[in-house]
Backbone as a ProteinNet text record, in pm:
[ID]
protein_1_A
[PRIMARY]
XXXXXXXXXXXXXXXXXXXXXXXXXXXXXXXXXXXXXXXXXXXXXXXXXXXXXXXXXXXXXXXXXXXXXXXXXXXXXXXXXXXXXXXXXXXXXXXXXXXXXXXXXXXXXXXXXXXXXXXXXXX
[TERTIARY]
4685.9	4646.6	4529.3	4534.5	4448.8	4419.2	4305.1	4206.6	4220.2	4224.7	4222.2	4173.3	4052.8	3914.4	3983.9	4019.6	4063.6	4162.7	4294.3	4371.1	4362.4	4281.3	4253.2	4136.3	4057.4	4002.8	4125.7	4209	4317.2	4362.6	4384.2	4505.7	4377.4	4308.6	4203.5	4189.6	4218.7	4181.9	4266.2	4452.8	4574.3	4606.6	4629.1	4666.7	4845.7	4939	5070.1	5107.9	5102.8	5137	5164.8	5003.4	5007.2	5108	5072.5	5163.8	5289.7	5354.4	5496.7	5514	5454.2	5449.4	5432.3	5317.6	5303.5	5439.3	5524.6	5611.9	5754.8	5755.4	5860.8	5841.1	5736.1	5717.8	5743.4	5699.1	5707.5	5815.7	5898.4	6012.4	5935.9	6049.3	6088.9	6113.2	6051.5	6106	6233.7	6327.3	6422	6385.4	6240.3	6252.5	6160	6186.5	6064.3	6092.8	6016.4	5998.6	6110	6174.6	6256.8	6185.2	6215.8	6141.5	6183.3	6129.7	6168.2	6289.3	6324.9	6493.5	6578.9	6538.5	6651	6653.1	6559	6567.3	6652.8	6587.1	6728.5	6875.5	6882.1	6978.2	7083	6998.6	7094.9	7057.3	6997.3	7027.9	7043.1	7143.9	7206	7110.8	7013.1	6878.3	6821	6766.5	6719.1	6555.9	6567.1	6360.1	6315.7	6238	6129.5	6083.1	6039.4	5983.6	5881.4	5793.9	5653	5529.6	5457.3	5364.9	5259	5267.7	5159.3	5025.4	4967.2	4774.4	4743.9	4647.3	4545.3	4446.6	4340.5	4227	4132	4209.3	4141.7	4278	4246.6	4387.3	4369.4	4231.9	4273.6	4297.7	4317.7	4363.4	4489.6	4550.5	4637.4	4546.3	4461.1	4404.6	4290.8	4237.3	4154.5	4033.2	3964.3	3851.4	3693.4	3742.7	3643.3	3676.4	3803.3	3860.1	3780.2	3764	3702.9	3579.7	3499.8	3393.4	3294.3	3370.9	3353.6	3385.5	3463	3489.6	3411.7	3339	3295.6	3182	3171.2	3084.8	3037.5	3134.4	3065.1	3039	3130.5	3077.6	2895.1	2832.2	2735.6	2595.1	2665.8	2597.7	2628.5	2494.7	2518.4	2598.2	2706.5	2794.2	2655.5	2671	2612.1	2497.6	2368.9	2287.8	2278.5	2170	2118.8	2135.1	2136.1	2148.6	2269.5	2383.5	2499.5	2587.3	2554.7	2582.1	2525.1	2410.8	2312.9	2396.6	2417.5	2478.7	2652.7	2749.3	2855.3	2839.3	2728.9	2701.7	2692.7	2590.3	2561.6	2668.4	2746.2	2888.4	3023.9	2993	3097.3	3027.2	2903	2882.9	2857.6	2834.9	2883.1	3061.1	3117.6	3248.7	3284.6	3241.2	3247.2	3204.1	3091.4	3029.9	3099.9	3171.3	3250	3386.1	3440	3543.3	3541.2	3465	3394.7	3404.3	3332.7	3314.8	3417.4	3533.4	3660.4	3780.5	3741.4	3859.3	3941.8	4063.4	4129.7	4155.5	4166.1	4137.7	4002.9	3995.8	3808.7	3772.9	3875.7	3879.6	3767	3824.1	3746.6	3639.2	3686.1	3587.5	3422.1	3351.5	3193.6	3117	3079.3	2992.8	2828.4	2777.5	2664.9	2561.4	2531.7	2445.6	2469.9	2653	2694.1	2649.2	2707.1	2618.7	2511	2435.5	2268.5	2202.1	2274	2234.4	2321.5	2400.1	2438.2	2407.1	2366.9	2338.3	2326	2412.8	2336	2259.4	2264.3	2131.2	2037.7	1972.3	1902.2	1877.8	1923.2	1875.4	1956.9	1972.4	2034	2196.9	2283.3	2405	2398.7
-5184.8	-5154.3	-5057.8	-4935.5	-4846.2	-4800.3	-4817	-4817.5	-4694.2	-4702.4	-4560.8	-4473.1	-4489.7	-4395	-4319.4	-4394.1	-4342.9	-4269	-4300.7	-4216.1	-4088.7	-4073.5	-3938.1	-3862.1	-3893	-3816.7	-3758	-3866.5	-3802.2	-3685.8	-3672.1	-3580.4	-3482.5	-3485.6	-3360.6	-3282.5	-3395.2	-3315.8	-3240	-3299.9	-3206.6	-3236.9	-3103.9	-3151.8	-3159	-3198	-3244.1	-3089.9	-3020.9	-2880.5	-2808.5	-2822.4	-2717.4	-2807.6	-2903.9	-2990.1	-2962.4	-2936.7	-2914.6	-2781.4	-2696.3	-2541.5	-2551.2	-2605.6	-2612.1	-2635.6	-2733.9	-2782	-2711.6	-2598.2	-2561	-2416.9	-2403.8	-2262.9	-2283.1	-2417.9	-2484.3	-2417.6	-2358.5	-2373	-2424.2	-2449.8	-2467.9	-2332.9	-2293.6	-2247.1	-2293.4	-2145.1	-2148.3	-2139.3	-2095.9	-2075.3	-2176.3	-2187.2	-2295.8	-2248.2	-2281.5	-2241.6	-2380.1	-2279.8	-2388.4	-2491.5	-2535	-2604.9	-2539.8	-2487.9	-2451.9	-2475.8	-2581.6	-2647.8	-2621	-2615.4	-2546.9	-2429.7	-2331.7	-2177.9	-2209.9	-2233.6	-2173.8	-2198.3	-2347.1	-2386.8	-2247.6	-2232.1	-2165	-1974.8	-1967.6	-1796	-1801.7	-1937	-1916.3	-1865.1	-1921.1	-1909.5	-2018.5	-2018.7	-2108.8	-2132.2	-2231.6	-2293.9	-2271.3	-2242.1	-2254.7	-2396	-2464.2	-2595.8	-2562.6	-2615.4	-2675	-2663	-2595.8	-2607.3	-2740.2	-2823.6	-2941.2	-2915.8	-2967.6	-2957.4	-3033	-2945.9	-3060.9	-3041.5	-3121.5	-3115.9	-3110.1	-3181	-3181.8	-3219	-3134	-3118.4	-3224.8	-3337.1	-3421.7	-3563.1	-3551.8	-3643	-3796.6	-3729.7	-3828.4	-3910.7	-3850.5	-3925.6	-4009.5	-4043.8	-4116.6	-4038.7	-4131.7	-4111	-4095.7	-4183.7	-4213.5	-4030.3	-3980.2	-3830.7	-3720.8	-3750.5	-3654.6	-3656.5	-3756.5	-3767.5	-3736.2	-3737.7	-3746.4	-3614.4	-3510.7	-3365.3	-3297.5	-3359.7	-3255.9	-3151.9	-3025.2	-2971.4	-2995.6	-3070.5	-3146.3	-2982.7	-2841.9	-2749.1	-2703.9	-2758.8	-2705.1	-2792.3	-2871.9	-2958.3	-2915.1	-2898.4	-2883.1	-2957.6	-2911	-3030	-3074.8	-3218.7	-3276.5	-3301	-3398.6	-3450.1	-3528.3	-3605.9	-3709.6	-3715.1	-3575.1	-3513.8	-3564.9	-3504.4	-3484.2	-3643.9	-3740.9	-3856.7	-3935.6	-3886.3	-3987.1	-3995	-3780.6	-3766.7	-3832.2	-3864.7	-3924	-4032.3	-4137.1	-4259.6	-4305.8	-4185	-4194	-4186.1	-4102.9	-4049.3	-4187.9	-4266.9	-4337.5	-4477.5	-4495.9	-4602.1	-4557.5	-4428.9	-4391.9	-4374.9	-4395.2	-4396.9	-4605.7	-4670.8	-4794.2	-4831	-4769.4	-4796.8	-4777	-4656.1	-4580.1	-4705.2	-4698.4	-4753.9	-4907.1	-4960.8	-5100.6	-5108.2	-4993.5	-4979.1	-4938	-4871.9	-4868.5	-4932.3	-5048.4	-5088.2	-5165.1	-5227	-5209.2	-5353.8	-5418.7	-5577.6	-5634.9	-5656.1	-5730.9	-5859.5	-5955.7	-6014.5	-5958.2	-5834.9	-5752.3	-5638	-5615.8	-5511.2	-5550.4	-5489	-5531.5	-5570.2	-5681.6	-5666.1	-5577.6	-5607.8	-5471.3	-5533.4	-5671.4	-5709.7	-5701.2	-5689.7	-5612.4	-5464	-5397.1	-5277.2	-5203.8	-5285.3	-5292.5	-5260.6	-5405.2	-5437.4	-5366.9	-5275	-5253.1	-5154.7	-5108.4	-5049.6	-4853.9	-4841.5	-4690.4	-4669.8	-4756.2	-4783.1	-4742.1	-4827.4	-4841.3	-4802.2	-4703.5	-4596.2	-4660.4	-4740.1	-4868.7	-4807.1	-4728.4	-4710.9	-4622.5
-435.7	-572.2	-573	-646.2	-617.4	-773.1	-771.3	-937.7	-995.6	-1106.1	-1187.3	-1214.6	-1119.3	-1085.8	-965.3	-906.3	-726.2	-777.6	-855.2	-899.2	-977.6	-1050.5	-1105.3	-1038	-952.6	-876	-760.8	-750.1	-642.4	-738.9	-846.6	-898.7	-932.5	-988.9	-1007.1	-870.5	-763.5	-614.5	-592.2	-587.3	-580.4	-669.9	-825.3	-939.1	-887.1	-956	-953.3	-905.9	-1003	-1032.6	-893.6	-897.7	-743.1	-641.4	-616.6	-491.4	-501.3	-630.9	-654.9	-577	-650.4	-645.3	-475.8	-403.8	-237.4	-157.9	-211.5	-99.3	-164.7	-333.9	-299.6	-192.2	-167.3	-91.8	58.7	90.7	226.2	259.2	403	454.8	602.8	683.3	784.5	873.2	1041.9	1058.1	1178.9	1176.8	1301	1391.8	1405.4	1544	1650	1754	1800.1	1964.1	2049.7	2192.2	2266.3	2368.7	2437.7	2570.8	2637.4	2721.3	2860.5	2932	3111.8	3126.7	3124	3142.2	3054	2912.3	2821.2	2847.1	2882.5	2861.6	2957.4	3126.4	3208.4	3202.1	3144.4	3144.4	3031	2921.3	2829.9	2872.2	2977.5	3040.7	3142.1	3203.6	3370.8	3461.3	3439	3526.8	3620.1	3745.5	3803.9	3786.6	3810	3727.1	3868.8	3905.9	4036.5	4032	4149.1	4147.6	4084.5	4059.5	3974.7	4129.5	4157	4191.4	4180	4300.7	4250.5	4221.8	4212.8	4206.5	4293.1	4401.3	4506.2	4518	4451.2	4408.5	4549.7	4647	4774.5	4899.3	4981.7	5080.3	5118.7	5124.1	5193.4	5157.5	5036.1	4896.4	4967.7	5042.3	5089.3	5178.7	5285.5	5365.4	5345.8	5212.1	5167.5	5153.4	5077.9	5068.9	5169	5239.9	5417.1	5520.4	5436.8	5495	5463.6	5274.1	5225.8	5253.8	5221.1	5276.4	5418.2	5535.1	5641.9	5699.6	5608.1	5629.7	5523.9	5432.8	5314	5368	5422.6	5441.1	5539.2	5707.7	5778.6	5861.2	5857.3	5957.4	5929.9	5819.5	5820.7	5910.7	5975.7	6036.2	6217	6268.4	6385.9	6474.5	6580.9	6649.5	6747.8	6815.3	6921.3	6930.5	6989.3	6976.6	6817.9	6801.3	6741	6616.5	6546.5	6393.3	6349	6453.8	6416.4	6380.9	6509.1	6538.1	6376.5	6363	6227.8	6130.3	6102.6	5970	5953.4	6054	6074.2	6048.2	6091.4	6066.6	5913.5	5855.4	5709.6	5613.3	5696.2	5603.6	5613.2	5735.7	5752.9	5667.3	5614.1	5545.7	5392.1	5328.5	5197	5222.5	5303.4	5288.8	5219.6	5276.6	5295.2	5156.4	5112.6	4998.3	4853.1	4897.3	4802.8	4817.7	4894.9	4916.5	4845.8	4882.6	4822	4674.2	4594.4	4487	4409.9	4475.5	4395.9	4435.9	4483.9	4557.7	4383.1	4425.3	4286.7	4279.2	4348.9	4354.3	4340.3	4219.7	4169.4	4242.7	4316.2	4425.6	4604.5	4570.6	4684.2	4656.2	4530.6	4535.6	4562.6	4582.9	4546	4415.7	4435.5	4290.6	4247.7	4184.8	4141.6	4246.1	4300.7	4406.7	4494.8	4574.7	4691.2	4747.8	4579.7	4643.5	4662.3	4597.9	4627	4722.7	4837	4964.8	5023.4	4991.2	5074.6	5192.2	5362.4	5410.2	5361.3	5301	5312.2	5186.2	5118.4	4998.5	5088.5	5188.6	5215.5	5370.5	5393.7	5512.4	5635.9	5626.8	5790.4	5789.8	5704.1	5745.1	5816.2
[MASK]
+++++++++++++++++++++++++++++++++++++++++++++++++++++++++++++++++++++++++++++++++++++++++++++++++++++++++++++++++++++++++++

């Protein structure tokens, strides 16, 4: 039920007139864009596969992958540096991993990852 205030502010807003006059001008058009598969299909054409997206080549191999390769050539190979920064990288892997794991059973809670070692310099 809509009051008779609400109603004639509606019609002062779109008087009848014009709305009539609006939708007999309205058409429709013919024409509209086909989809990849209709075009070829209807100009005996073959579609190319679809190019995937890979945000990171190493997307299949996890996360402990990406991590553990991100930028690792800028790090000198061999002695103490190199060994640290692998260490650091293999416990923000753990951390990360922890934190998105998809079972809330396992994942970490907000006091897991607190304590957890590369918080705090020990990974």
């Amino acid at each position: 039920p809509t009051s008779p205030s609400v109603l004639m502010a509606l019609q002062l807003a779109h008087p009848p007139h014009l709305v009539a006059a609006a939708a007999a001008q309205r058409r429709t058009s013919s024409f509209a864009l086909k989809s990849l598969e209709d075009f070829a299909e209807s100009e005996g054409v073959e579609v190319p596969p679809r190019a995937r997206k890979e945000y990171f080549a190493l997307a299949e191999a996890g996360v402990a992958a990406i991590i553990a390769n991100h930028r690792l050539h800028r790090v000198p190979r061999g002695g103490a540096a190199y060994h640290d920064e692998l260490s650091r990288r293999a416990a923000l892997a753990d951390l990360v991993r922890g934190c998105l794991c998809i079972d809330p059973t396992r994942r970490l809670t907000a006091r897991q990852a607190l304590a957890h070692p590369f918080l705090h310099g020990s990974g």
